[in-house]
CSV table of C-alpha atoms and ligand atoms in Angstrom, one decimal:
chain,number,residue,atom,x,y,z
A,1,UNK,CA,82.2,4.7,-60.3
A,2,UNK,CA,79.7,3.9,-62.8
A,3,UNK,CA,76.2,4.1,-61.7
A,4,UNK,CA,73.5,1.6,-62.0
A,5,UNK,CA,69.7,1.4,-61.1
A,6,UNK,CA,67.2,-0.9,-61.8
A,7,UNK,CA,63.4,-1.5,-60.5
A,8,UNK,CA,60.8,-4.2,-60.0
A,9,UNK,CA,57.0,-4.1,-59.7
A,10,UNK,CA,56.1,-5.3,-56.8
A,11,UNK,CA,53.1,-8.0,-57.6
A,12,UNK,CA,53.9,-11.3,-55.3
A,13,UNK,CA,56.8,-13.5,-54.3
A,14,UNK,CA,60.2,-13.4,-56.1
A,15,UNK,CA,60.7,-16.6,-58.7
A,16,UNK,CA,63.6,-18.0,-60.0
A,17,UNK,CA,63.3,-15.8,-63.5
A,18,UNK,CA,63.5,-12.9,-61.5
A,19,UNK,CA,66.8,-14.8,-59.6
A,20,UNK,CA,68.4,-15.5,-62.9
A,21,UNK,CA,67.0,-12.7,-64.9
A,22,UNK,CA,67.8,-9.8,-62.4
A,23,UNK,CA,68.7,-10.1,-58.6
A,24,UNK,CA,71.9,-12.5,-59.3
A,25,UNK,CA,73.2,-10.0,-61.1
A,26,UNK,CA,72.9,-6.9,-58.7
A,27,UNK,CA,74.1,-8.9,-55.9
A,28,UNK,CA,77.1,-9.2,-58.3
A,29,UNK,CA,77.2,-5.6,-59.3
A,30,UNK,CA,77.0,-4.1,-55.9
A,31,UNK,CA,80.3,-4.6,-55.1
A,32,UNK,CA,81.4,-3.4,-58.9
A,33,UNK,CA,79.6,-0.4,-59.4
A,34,UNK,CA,77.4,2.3,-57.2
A,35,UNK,CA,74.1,0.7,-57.2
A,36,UNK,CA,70.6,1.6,-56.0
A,37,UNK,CA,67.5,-0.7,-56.4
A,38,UNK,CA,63.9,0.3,-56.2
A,39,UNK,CA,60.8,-0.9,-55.7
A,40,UNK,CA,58.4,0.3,-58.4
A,41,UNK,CA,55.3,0.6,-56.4
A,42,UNK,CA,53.8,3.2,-58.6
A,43,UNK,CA,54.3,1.2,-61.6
A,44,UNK,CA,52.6,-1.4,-60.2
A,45,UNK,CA,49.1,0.9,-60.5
A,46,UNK,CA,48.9,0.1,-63.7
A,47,UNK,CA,47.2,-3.2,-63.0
A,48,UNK,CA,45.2,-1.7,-60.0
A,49,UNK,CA,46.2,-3.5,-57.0
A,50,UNK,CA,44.3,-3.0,-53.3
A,51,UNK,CA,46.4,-1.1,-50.8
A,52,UNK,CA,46.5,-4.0,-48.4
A,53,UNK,CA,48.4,-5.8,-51.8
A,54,UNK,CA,50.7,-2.9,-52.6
A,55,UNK,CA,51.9,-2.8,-48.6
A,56,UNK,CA,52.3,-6.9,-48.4
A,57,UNK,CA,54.4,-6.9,-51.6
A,58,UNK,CA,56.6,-4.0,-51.5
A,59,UNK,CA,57.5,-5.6,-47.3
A,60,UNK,CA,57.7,-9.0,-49.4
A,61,UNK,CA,60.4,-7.8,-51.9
A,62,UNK,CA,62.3,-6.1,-49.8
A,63,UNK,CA,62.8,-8.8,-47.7
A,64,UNK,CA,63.5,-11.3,-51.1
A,65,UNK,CA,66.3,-9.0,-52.1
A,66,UNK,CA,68.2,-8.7,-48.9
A,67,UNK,CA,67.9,-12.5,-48.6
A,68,UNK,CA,69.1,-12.9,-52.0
A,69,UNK,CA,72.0,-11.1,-50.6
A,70,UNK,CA,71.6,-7.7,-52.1
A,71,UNK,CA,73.2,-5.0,-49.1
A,72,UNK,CA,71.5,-2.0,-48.0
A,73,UNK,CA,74.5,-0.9,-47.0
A,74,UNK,CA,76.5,-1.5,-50.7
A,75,UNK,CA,73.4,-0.4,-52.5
A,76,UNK,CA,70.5,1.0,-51.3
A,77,UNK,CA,66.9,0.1,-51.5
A,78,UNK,CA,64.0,2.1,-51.8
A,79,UNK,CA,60.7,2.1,-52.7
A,80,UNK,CA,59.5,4.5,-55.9
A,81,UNK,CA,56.3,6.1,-54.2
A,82,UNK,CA,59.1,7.5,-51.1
A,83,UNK,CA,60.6,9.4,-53.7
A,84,UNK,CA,58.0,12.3,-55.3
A,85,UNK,CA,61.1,13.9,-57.3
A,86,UNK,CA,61.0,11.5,-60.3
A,87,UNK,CA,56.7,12.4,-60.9
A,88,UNK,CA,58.2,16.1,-61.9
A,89,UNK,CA,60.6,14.2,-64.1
A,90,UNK,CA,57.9,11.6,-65.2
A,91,UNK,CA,55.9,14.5,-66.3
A,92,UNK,CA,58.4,16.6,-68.3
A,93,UNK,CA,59.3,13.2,-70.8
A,94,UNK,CA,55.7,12.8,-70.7
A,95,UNK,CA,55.5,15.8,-72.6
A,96,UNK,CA,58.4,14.7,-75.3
A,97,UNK,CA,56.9,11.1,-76.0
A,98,UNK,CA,54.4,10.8,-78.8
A,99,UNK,CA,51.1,8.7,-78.7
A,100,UNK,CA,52.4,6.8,-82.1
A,101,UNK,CA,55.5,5.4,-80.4
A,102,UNK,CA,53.9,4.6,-76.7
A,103,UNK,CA,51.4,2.8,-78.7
A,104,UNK,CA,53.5,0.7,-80.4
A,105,UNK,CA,55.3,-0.4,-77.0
A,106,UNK,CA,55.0,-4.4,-77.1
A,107,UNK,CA,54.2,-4.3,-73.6
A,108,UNK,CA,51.2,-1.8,-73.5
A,109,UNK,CA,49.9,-4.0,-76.9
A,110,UNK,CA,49.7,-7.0,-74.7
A,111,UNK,CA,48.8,-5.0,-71.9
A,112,UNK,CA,46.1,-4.0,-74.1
A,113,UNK,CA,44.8,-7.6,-74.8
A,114,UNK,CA,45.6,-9.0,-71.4
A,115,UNK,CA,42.9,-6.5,-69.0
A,116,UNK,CA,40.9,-4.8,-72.1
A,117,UNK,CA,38.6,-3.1,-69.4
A,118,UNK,CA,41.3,-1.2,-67.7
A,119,UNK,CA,43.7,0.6,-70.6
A,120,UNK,CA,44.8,3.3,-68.6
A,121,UNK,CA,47.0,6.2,-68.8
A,122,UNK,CA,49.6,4.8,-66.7
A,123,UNK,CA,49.8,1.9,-68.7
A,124,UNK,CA,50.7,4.0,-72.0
A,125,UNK,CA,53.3,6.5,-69.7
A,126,UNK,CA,54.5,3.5,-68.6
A,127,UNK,CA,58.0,4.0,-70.4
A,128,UNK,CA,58.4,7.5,-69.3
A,129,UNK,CA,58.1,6.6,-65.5
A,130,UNK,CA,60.5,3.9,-66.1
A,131,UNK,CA,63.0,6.0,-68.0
A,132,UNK,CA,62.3,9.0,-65.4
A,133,UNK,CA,63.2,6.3,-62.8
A,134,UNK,CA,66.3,5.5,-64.6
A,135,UNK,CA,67.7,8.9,-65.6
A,136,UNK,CA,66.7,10.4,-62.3
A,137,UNK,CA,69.9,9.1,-61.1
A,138,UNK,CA,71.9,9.2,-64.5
A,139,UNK,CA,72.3,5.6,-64.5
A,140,UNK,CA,75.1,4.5,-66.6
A,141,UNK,CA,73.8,0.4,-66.9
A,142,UNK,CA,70.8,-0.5,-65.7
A,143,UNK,CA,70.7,-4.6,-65.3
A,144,UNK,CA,67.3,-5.9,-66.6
A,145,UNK,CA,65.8,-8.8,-68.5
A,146,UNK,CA,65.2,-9.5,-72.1
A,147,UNK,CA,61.9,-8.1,-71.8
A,148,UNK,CA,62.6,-4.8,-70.7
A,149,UNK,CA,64.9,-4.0,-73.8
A,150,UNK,CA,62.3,-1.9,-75.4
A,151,UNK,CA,61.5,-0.1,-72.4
A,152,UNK,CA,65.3,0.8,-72.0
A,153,UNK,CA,65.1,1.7,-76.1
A,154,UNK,CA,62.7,3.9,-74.6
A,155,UNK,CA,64.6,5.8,-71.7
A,156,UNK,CA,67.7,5.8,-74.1
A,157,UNK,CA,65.6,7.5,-76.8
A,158,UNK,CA,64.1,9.8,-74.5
A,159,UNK,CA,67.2,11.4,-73.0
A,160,UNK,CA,68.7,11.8,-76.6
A,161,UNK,CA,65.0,13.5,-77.2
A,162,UNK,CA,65.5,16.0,-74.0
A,163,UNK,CA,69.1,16.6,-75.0
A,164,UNK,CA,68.2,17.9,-78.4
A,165,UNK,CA,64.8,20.2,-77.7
A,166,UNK,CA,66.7,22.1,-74.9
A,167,UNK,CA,69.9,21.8,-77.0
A,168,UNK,CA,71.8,20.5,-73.6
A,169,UNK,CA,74.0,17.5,-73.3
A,170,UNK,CA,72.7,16.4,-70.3
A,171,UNK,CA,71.1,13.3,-69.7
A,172,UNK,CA,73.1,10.6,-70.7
A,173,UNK,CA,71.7,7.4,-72.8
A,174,UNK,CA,71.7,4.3,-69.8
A,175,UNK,CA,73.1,1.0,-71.2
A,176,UNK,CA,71.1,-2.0,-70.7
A,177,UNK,CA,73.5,-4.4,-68.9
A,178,UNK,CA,72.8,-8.4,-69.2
A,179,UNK,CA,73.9,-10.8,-66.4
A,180,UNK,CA,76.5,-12.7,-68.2
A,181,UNK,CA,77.1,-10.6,-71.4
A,182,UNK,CA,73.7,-11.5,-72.4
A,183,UNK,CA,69.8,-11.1,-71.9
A,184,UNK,CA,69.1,-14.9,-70.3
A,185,UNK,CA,65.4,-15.8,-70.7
A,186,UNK,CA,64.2,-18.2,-67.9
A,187,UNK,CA,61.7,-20.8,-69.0
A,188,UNK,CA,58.7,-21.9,-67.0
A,189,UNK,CA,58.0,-25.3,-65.9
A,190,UNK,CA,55.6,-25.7,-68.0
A,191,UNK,CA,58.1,-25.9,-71.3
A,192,UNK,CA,56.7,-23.2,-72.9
A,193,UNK,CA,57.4,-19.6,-72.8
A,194,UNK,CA,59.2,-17.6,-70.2
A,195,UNK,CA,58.9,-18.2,-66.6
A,196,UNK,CA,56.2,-15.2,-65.3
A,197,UNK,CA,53.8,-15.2,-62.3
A,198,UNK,CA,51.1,-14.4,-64.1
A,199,UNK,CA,51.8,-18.0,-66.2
A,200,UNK,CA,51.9,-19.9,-63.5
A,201,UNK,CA,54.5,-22.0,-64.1
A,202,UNK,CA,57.4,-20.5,-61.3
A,203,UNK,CA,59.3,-21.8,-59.2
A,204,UNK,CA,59.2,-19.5,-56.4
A,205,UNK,CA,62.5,-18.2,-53.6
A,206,UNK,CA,60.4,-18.9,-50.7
A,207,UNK,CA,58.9,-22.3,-52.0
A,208,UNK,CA,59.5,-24.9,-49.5
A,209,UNK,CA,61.5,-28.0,-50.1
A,210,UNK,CA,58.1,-30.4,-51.2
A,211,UNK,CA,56.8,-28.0,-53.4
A,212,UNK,CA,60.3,-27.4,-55.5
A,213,UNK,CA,60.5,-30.7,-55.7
A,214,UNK,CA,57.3,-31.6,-56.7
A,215,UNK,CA,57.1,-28.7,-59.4
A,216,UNK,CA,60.4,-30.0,-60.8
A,217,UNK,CA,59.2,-33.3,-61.1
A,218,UNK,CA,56.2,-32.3,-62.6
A,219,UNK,CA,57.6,-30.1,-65.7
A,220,UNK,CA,56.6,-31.2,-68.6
A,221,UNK,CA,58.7,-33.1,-70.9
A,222,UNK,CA,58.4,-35.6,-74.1
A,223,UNK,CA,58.9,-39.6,-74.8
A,224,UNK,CA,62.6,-39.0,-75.1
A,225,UNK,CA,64.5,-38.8,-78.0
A,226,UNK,CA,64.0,-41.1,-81.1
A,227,UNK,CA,67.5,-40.4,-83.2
A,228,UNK,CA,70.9,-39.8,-82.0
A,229,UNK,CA,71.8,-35.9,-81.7
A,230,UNK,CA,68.3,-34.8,-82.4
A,231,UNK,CA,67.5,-31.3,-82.3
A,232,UNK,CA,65.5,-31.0,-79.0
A,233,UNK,CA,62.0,-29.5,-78.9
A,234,UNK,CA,61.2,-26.6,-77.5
A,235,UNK,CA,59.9,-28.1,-73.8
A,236,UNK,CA,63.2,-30.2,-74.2
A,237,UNK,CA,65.4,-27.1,-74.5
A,238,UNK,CA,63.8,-25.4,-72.1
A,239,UNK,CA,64.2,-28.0,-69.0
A,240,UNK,CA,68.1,-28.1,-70.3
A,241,UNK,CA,68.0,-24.2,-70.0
A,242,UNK,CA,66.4,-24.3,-66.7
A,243,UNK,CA,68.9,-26.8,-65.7
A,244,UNK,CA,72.2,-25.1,-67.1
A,245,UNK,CA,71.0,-22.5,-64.8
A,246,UNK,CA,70.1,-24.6,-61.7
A,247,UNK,CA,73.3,-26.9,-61.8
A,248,UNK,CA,75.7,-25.2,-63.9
A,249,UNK,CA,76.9,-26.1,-67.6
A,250,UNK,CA,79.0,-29.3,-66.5
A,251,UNK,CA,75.6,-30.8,-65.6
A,252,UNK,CA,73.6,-29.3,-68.3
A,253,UNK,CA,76.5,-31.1,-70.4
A,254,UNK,CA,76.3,-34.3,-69.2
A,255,UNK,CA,72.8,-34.3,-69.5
A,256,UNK,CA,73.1,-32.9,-72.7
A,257,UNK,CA,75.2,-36.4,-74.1
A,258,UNK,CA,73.0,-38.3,-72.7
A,259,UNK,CA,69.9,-36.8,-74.8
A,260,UNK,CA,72.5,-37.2,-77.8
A,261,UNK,CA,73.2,-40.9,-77.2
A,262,UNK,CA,69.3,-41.2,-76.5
A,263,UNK,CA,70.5,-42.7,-73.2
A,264,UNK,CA,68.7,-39.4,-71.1
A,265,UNK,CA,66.6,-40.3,-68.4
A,266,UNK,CA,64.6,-37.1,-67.7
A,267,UNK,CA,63.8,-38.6,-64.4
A,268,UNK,CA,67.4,-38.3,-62.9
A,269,UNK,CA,67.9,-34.9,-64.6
A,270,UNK,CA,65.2,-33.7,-62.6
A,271,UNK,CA,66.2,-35.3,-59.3
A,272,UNK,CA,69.1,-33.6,-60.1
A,273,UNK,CA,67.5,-30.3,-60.8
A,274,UNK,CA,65.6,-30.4,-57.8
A,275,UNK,CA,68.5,-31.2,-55.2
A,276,UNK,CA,70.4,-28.4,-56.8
A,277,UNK,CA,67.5,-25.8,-56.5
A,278,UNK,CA,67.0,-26.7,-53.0
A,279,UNK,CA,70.3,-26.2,-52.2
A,280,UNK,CA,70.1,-23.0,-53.8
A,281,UNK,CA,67.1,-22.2,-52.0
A,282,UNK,CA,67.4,-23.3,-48.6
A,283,UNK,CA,69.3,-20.5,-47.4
A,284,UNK,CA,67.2,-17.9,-49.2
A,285,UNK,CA,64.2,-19.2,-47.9
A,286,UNK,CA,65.2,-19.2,-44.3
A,287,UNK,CA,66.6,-15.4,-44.9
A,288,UNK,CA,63.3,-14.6,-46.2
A,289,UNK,CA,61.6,-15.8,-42.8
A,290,UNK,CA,64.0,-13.9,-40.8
A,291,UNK,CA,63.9,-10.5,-42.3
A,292,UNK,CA,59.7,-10.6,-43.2
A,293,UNK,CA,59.3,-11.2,-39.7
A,294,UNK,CA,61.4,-7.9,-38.5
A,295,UNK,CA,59.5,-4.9,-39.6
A,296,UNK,CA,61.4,-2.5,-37.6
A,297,UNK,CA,64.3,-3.6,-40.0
A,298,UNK,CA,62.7,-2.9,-43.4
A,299,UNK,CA,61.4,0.1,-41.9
A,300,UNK,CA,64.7,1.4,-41.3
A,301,UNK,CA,66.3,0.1,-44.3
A,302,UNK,CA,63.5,1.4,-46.9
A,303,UNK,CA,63.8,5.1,-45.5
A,304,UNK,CA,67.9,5.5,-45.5
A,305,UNK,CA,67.2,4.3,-49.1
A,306,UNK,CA,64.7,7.0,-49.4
A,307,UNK,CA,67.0,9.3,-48.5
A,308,UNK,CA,69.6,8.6,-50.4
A,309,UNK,CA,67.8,8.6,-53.7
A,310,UNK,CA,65.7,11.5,-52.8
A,311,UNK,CA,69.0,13.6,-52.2
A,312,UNK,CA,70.4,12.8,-55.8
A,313,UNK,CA,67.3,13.2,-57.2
A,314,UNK,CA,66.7,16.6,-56.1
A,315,UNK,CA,70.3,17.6,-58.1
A,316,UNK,CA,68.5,16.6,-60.6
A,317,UNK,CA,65.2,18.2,-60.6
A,318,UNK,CA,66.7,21.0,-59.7
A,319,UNK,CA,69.3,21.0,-62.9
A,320,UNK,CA,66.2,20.0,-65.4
A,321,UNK,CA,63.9,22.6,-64.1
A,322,UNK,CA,66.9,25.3,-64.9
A,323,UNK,CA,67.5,23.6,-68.4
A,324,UNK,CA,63.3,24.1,-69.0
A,325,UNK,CA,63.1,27.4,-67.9
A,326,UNK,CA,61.7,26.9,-63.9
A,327,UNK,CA,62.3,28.8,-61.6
A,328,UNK,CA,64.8,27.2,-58.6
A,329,UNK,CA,61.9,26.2,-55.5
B,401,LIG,P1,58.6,-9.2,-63.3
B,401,LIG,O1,58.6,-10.2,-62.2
B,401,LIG,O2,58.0,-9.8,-64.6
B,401,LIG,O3,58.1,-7.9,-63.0
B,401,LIG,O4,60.2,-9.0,-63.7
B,401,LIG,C1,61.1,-8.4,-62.9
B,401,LIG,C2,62.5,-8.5,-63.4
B,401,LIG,O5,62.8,-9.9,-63.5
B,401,LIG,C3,62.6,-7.9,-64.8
B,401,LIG,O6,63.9,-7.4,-64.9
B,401,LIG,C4,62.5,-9.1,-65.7
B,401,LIG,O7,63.1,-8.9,-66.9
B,401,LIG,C5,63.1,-10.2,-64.9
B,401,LIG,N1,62.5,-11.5,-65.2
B,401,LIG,C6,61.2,-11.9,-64.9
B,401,LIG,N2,60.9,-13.1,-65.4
B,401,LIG,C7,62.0,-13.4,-66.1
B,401,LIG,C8,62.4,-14.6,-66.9
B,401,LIG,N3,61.5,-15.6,-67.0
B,401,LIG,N4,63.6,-14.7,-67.5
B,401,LIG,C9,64.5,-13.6,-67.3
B,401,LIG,N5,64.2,-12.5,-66.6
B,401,LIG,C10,63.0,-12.4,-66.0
B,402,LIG,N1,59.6,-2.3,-65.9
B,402,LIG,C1,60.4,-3.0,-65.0
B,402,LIG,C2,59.9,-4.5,-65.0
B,402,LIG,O1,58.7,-4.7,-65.2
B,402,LIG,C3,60.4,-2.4,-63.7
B,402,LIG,C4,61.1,-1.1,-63.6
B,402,LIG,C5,60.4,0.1,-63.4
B,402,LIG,C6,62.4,-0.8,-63.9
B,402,LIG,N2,61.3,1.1,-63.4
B,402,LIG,C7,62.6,0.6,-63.8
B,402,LIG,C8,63.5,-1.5,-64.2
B,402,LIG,C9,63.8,1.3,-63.9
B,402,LIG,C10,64.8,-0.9,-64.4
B,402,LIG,C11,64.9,0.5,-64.2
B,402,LIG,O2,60.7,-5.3,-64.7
């Protein structure tokens, strides 16, 4: 069976981009292929969080994923730091990747611009932990969002890199999978952009009923069309992207000839949009109470997943520190 890994910083509450953009998706693959899901705790260093913020967020995930339906028991979950194998791993690529092409990283360059006082180390390796994370486990798809694609560019290029100094053929390049054959970009509420915590425009799992509402209501949008079939604006297309998502393409449709007759009231698309995401939401939420209140759960959960990706990642280690010249420990 194929193998498939992906990861997720933990920094705050799931939203719906991360839904769309990722966790829909490996509830669906768990059943298809041999999954494991992480939680990147040490990648989340890179933006220097306190400890009591790394513990509340790695216990919040966890408990956002196994509400979203993701099964420890299909595909285990485990958090990065409980795993020390992949910082041998992160430091071999770190010797094979080159200042010039880290540098040139979109995310580090906005990293860069976004906390100019703390450009750190971690925030330049940051590819080689990810692609250590990923070919740890010799992932053959690894399901992330449009934004990651350089990243996975980056894991694909380093394995090929490993392959050709040691003259092996043994890591193979990970594919990046899309939910539905391709990247989807969530918008934010706020008509611009993508949705992103740090934009504050999300629409969170556990928001209650009022507040989905209310932020639904609130997105922005324009006067309305002014010509029949008018190419929409960016904030127009985005609310019809959010809502394909949130009630499905017949709805999106219908909303869609409306907006082309100029007979679209955005009023009742978003009543619409905001029944559907409750609905969506109501039994998510409620999960979410249920497992964040059982620690003795999570406890349990996070260390079989520990174990399980500690055990292949040994095989590993152990493989690459023959192919380097290491002695076996
Ligand atoms: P983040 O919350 O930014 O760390 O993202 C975690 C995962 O969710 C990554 O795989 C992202 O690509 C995905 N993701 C986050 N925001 C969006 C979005 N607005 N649209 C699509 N995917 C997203
Ligand atoms: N960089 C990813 C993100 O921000 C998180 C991540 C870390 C990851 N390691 C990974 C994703 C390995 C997939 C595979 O979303």
């Amino acid at each position: 069976m194929e193998r498939v890994i992906s990861g997720i910083r933990p920094t705050g509450n799931l939203h719906l981009g991360n839904y769309f953009g990722a966790v829909k998706s490996f509830v669906k693959m768990q059943d298809e292929y041999d999954c494991m899901f992480f939680i990147a705790d040490w990648h989340s260093l890179t933006t220097h969080p306190t400890p009591e913020n790394i513990r509340k967020s790695v216990k919040t995930i966890l408990s956002e994923y196994l509400a979203c339906g993701i099964d420890p028991e299909k595909a285990p979950i485990y958090v990065q730091s409980d795993v020390k194998q992949v910082l041998e791993l992160y430091l071999y690529l770190n010797m094979n990747a080159y200042l010039g092409e880290l540098e040139r990283v979109t995310s580090f360059k906005e990293k860069v611009r976004k906390q100019p006082d703390n450009v750190n180390a971690g925030l330049l390796t940051y590819p080689c932990l990810m692609a250590a994370d990923i070919l740890m486990h010799k992932a053959d798809k690894v399901p992330v969002g449009k934004d990651q694609e350089q990243n996975m560019e980056m894991a694909r290029l380093f394995a090929r890199r490993f392959n050709r100094i040691y003259n092996v053929d043994y890591f193979k390049e990970p594919a990046s999978f899309y939910f539905a054959h391709k990247a989807v970009k969530v918008p934010g509420l706020d008509g611009t952009g993508k949705m992103g915590k740090s934009e504050g425009n999300c629409l969170y799992l556990c928001d209650d009923e009022k507040t989905v509402t209310k932020k639904i209501m609130r997105a922005v949008t324009d006067q309305g069309p002014t010509q029949l079939n008018q190419e929409k604006p960016e904030v127009i297309q985005n609310l019809f992207t959010l809502c394909e998502l949130i009630c499905g393409k017949d709805a999106a449709e219908y909303y869609n000839d409306l907006y082309n007759n100029m007979q679209i009231r955005y009023g009742d698309m978003k009543k619409q949009m905001a029944a559907d995401a409750n609905a969506l939401l109501a039994p998510i939420r409620e999960r979410i109470l249920a497992y964040s209140s059982d620690d003795a759960l999570l406890d349990r959960i996070m260390r079989q997943g520990a174990e399980k990706a500690a055990a292949r990642a040994e095989k590993t280690i152990e493989e690459v520190r023959e192919i380097i010249g290491f002695r076996k420990v």
